[in-house]
Short mmCIF file of N, CA, C and O and ligand atoms in Angstrom, two decimals:
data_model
loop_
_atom_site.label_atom_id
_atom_site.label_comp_id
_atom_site.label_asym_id
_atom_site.label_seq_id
_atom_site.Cartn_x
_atom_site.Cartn_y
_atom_site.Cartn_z
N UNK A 1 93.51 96.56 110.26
CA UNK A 1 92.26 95.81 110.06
C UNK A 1 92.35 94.95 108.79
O UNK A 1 92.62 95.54 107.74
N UNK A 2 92.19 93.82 108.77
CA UNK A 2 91.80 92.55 107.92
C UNK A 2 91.13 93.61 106.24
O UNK A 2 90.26 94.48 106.28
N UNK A 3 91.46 93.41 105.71
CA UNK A 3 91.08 94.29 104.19
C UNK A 3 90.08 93.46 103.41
O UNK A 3 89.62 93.77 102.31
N UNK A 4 89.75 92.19 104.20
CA UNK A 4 88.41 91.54 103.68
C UNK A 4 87.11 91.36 104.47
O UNK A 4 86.09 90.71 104.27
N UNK A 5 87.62 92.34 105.66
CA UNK A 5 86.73 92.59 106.59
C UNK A 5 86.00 94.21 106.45
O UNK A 5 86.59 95.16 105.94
N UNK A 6 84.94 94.26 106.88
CA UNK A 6 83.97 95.75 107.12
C UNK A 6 83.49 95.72 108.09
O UNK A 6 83.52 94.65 108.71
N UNK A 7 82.75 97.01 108.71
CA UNK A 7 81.55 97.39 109.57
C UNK A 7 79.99 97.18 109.07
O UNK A 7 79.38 97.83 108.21
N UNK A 8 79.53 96.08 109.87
CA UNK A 8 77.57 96.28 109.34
C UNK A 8 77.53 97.68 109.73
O UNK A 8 78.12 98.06 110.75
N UNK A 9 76.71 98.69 108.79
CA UNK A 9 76.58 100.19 108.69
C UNK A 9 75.25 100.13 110.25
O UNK A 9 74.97 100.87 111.19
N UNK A 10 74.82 98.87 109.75
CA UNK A 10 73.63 98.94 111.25
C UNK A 10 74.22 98.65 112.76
O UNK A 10 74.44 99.34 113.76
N UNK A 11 74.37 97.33 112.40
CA UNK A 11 74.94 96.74 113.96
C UNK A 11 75.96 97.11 114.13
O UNK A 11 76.09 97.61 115.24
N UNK A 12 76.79 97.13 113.55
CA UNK A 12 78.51 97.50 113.48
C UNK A 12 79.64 96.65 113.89
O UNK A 12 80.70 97.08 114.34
N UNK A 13 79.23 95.04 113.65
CA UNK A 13 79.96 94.12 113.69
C UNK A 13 80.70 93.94 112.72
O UNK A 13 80.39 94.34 111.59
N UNK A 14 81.88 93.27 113.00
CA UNK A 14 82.59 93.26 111.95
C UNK A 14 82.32 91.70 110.93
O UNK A 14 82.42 90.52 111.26
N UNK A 15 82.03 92.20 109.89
CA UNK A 15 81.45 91.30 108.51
C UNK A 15 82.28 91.13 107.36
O UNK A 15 83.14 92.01 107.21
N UNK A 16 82.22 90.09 106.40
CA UNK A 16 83.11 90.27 105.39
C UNK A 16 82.33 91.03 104.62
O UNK A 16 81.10 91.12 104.63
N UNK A 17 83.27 91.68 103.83
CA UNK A 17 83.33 92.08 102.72
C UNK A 17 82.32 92.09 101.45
O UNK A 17 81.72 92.93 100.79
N UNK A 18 82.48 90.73 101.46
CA UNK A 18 81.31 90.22 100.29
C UNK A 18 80.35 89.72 100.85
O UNK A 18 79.87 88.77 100.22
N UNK A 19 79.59 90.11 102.31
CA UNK A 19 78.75 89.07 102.50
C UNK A 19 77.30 90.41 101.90
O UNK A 19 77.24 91.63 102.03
N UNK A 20 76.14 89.16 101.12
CA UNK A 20 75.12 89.69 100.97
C UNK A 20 74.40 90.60 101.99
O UNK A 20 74.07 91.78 101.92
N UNK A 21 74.27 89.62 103.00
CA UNK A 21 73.42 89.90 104.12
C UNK A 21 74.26 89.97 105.53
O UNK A 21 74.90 89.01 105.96
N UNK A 22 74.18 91.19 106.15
CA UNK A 22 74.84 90.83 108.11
C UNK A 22 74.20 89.71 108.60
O UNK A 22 72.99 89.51 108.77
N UNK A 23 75.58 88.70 108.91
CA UNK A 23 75.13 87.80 109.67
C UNK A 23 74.39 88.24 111.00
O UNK A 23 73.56 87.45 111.46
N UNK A 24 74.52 88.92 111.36
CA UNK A 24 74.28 89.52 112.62
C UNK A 24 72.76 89.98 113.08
O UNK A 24 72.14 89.37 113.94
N UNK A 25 72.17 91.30 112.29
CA UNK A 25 71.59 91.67 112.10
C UNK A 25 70.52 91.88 111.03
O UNK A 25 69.46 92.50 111.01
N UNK A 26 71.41 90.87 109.86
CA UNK A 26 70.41 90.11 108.84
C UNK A 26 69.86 91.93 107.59
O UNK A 26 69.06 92.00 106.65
N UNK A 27 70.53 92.77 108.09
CA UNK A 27 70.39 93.77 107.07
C UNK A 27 70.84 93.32 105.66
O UNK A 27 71.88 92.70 105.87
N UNK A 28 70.58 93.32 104.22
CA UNK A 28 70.65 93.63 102.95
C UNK A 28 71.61 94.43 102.73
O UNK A 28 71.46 95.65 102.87
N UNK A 29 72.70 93.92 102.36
CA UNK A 29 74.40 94.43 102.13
C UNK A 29 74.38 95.11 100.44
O UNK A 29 74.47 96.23 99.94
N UNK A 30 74.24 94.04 100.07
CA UNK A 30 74.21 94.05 98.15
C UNK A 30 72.87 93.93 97.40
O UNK A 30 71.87 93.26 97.62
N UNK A 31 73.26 94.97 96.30
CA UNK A 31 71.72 94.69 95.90
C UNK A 31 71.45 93.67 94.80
O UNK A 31 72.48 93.31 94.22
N UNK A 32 70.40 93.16 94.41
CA UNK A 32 70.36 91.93 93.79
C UNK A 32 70.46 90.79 93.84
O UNK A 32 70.04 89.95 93.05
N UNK A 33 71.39 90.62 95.38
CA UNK A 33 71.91 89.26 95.72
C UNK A 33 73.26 89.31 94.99
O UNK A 33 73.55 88.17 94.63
N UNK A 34 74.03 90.05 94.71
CA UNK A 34 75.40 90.22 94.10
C UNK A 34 76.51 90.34 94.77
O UNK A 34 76.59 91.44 95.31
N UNK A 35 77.20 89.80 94.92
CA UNK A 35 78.59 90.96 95.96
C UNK A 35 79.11 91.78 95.77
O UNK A 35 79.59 92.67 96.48
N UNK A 36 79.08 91.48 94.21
CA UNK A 36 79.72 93.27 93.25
C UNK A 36 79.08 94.28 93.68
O UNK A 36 79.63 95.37 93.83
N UNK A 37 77.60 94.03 93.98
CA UNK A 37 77.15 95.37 94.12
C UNK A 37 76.23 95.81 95.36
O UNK A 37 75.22 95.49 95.97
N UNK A 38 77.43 96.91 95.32
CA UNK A 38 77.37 97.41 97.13
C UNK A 38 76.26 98.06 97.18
O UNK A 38 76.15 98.97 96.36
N UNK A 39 74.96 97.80 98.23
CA UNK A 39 73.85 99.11 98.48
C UNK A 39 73.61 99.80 99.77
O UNK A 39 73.07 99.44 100.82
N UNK A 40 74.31 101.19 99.26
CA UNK A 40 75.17 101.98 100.50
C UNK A 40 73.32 102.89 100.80
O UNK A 40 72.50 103.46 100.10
N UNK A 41 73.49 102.49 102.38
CA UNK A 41 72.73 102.76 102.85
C UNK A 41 72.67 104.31 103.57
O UNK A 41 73.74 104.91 103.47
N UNK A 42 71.86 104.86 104.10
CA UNK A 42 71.99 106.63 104.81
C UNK A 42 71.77 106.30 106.23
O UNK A 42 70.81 105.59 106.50
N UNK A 43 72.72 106.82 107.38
CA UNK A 43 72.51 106.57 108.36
C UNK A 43 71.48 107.97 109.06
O UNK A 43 71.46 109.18 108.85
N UNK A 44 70.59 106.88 110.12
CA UNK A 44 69.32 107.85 110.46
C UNK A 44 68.72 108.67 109.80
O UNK A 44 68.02 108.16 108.92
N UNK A 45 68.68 110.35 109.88
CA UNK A 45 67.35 110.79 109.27
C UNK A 45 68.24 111.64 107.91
O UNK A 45 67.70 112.48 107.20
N UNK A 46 69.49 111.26 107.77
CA UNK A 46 70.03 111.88 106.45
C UNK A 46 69.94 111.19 105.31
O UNK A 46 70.14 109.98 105.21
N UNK A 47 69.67 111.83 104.53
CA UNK A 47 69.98 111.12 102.56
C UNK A 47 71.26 111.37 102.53
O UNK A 47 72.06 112.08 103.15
N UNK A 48 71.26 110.28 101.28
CA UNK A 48 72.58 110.04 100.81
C UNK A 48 72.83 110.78 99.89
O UNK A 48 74.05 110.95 99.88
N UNK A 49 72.12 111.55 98.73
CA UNK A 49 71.93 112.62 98.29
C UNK A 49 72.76 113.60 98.23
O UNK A 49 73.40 114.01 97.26
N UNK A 50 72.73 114.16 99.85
CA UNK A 50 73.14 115.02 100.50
C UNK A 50 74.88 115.45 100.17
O UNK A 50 75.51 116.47 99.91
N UNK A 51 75.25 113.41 100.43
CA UNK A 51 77.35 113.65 100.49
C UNK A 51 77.22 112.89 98.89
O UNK A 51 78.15 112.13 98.64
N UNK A 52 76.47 112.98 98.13
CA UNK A 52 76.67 112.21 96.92
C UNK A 52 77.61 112.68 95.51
O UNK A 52 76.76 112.80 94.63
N UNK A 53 78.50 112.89 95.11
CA UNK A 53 79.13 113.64 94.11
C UNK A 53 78.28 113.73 92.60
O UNK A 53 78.59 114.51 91.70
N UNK A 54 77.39 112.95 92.55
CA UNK A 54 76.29 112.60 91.30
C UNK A 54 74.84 113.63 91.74
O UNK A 54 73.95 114.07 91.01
N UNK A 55 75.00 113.75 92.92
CA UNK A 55 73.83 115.03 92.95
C UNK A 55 74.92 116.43 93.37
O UNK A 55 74.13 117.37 93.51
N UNK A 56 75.63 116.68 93.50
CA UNK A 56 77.03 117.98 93.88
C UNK A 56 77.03 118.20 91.92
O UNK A 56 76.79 119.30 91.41
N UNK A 57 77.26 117.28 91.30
CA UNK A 57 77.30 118.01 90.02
C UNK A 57 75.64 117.58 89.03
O UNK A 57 75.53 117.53 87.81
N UNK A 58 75.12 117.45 89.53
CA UNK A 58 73.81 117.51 88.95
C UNK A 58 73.16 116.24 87.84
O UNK A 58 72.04 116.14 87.32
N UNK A 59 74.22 115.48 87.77
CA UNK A 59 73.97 114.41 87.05
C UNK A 59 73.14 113.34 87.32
O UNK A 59 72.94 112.59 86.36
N UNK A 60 72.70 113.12 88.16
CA UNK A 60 71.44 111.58 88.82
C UNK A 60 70.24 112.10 88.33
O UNK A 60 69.66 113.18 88.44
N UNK A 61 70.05 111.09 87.79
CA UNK A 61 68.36 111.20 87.50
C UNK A 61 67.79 110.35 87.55
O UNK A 61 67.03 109.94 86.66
N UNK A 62 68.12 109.61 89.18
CA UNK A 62 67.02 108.74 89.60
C UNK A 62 66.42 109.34 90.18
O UNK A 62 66.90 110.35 90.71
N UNK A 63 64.46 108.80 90.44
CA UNK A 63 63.97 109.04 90.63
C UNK A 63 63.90 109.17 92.14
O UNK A 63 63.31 110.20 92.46
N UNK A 64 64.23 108.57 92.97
CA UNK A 64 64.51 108.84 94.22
C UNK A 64 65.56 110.14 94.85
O UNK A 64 65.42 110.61 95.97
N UNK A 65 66.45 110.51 94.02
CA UNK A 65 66.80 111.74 94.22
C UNK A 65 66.03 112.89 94.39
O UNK A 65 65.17 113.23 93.58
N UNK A 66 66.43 113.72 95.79
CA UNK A 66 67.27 113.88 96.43
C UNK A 66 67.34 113.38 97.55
O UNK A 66 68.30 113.64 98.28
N UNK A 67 65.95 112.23 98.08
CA UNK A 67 65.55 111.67 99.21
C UNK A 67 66.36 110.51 99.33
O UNK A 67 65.92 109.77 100.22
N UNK A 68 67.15 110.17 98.90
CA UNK A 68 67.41 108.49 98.50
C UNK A 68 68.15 108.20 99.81
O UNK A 68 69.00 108.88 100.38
N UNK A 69 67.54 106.86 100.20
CA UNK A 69 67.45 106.36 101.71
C UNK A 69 68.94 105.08 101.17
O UNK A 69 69.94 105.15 101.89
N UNK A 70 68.98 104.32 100.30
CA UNK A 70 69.51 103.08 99.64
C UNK A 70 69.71 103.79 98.17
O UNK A 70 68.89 104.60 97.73
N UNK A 71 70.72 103.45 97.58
CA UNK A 71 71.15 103.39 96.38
C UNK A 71 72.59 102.89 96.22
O UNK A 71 73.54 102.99 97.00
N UNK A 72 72.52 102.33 94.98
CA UNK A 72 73.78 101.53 94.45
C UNK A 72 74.83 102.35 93.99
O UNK A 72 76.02 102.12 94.19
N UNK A 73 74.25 103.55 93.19
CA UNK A 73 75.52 104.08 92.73
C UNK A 73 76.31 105.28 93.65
O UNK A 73 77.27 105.86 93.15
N UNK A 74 75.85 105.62 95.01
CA UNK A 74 76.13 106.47 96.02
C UNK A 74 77.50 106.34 95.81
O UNK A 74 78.12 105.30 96.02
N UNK A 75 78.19 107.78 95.25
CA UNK A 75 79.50 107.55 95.47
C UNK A 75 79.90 109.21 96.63
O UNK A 75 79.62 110.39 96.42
N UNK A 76 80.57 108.60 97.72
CA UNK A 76 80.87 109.76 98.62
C UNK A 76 81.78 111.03 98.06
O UNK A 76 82.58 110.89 97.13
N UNK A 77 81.58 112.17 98.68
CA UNK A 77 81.97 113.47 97.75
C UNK A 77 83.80 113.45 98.65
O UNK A 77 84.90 113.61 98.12
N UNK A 78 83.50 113.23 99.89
CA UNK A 78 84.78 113.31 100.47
C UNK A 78 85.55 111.94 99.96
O UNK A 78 86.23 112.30 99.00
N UNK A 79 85.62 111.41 100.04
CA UNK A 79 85.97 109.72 99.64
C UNK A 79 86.73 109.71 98.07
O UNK A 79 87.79 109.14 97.82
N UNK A 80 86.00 110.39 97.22
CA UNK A 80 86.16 110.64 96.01
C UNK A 80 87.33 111.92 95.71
O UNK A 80 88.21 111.90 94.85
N UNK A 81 87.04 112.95 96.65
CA UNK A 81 87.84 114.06 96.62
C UNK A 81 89.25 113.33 96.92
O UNK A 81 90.16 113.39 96.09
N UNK A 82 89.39 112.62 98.20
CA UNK A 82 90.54 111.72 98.81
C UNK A 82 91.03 111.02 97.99
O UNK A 82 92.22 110.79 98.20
N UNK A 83 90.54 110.49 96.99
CA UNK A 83 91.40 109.42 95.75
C UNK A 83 91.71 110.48 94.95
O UNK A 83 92.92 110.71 94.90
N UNK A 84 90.98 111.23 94.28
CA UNK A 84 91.91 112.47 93.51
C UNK A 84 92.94 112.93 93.77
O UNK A 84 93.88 113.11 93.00
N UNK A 85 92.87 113.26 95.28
CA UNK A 85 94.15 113.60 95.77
C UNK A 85 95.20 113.10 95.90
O UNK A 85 96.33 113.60 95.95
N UNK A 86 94.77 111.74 95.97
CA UNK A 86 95.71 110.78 95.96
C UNK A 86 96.60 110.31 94.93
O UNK A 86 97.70 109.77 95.05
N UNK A 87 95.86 110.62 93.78
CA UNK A 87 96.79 110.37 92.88
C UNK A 87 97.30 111.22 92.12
O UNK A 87 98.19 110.90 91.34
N UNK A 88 96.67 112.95 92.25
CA UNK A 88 97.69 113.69 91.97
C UNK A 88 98.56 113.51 92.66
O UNK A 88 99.57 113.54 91.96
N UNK A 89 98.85 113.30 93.81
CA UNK A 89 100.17 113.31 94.47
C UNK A 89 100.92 112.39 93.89
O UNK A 89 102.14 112.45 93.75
N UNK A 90 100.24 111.55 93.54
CA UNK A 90 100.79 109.86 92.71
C UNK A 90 101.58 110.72 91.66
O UNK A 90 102.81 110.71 91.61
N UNK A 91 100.57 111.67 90.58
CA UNK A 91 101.10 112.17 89.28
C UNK A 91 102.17 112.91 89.52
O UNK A 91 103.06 112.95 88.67
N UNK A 92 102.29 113.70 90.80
CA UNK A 92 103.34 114.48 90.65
C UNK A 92 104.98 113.80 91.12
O UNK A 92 106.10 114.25 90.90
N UNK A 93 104.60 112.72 91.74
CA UNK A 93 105.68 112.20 92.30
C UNK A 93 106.51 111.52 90.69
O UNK A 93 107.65 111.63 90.25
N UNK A 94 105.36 110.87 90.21
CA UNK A 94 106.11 110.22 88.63
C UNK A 94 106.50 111.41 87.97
O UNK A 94 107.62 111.46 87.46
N UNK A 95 105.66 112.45 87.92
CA UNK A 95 106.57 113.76 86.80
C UNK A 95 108.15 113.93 87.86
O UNK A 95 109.14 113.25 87.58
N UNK A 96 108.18 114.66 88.74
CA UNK A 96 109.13 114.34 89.74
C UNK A 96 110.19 113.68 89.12
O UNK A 96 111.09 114.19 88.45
N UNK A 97 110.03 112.46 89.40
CA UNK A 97 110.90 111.40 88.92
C UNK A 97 111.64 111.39 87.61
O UNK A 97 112.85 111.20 87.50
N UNK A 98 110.50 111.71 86.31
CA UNK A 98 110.63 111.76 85.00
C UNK A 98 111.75 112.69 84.75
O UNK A 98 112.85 112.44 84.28
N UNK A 99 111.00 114.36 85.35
CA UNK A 99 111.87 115.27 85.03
C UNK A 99 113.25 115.26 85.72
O UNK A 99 113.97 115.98 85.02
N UNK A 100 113.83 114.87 86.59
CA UNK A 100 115.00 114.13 87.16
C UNK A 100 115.68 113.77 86.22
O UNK A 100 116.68 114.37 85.85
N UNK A 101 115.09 112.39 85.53
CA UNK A 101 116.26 111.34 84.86
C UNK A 101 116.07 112.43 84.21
O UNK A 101 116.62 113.29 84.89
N UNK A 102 115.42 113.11 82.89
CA UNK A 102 115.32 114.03 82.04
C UNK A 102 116.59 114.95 82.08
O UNK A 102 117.40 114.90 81.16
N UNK A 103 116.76 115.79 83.13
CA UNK A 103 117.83 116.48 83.52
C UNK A 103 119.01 115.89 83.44
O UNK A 103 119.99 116.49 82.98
N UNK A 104 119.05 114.72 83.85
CA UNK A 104 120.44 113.98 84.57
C UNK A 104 120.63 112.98 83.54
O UNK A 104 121.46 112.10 83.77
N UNK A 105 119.76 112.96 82.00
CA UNK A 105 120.24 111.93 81.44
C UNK A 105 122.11 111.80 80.80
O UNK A 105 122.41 110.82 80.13
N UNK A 106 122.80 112.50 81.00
CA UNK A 106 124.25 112.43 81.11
C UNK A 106 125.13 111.62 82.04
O UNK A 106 126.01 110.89 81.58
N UNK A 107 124.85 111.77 83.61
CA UNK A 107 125.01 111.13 84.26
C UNK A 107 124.75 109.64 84.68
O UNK A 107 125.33 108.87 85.45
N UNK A 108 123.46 109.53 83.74
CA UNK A 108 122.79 108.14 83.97
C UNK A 108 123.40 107.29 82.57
O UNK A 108 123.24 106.11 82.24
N UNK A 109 123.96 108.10 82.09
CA UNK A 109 124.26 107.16 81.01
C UNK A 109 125.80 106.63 80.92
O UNK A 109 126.17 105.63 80.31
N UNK A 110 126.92 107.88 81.94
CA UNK A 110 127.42 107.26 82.53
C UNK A 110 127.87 106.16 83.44
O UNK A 110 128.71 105.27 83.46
N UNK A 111 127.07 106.55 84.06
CA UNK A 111 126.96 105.23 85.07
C UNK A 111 126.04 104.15 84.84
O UNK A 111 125.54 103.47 85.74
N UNK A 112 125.87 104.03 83.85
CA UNK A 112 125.33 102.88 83.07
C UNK A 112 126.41 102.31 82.54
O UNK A 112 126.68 101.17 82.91
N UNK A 113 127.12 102.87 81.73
CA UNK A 113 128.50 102.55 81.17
C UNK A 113 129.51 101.91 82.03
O UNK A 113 130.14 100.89 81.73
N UNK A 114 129.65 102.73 83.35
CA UNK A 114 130.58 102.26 84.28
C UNK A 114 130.23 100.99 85.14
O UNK A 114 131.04 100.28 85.73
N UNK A 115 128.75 100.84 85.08
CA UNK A 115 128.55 99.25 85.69
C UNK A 115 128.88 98.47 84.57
O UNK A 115 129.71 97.58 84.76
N UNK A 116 128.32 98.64 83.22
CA UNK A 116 128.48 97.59 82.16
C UNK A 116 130.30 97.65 81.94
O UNK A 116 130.81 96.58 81.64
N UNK A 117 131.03 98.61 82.06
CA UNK A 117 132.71 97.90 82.28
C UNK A 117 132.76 97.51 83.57
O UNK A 117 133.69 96.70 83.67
N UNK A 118 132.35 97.64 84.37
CA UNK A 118 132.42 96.72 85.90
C UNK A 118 131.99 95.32 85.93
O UNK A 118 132.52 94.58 86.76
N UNK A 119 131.01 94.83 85.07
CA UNK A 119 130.52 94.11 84.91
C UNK A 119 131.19 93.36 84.31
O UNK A 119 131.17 92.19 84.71
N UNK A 120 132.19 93.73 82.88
CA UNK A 120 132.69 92.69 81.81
C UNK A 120 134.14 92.14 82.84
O UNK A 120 134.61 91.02 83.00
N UNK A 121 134.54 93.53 83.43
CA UNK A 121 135.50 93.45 83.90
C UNK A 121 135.51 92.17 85.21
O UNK A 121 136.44 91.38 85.38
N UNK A 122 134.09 92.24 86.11
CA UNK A 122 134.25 91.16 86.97
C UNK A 122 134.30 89.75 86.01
O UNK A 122 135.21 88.93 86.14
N UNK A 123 133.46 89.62 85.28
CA UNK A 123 133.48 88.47 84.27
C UNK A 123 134.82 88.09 83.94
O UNK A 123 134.87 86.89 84.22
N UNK A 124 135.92 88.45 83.50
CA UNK A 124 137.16 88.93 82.98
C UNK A 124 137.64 87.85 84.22
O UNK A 124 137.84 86.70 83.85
N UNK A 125 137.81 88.14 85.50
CA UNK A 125 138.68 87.35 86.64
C UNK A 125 138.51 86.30 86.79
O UNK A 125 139.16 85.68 87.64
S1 SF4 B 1 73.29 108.32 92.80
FE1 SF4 B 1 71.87 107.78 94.49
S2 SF4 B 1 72.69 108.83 96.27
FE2 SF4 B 1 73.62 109.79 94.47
S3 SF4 B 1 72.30 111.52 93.97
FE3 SF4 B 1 71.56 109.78 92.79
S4 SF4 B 1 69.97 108.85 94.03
FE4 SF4 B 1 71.14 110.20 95.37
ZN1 ZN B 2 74.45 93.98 111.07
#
């Protein structure tokens, strides 16, 4: 799928990205009239509340909490869990890596050596 493309959360046509408003269905995308800022809506009779990681640790204190139908700062609890994860795996792959050369810095410094005389040496012909 096109990565500057989305789903209207209503109609479910496919819309850009930044558009304010669904062409389609003419729903209110962003709030303010902004494109920066996304206003993630609750589908049917659930709050957003509910999957919100800002009400899971107790921190929102807007006033529309815990009912909140629309809000800007809705950040999803699964969504959020999924990028964590994501980049521990990220972190462990770079430690991984680190502790490698770490181990093997003997070898690497060999064969550092042996390209740089391979190197003078092709120069040399
Ligand atoms: S940030 Fe919005 S969705 Fe999240 S808990 Fe607060 S009011 Fe609810
Ligand atoms: Zn729409």
């Amino acid at each position: 799928m096109d990565i500057t493309k989305t789903t209207c959360p209503r109609c479910h046509q496919p819309i850009d990205k930044q558009a304010i408003t669904c062409p389609y269905c003419h729903v209110q995308l962003k709030a303010y009239g902004h494109p920066g800022i996304t206003l993630h809506r609750a589908s049917g009779d659930q709050y957003l509340c509910d999957s919100c990681i800002y009400h899971a640790d107790d921190s929102c204190n807007f006033p529309q909490r815990p009912y909140a139908k629309e809000c800007t700062l809705y950040q999803n609890i699964e969504e959020r869990e999924l990028e964590l994860q994501q980049l521990r795996e990220a972190n462990s792959f770079l430690n991984t890596v680190k502790n490698w050369i770490r181990r093997n810095q003997p070898l690497l410094l060999m064969l550092t050596l042996l390209l740089v005389c391979l190197i003078i040496a092709m120069l040399q012909l």
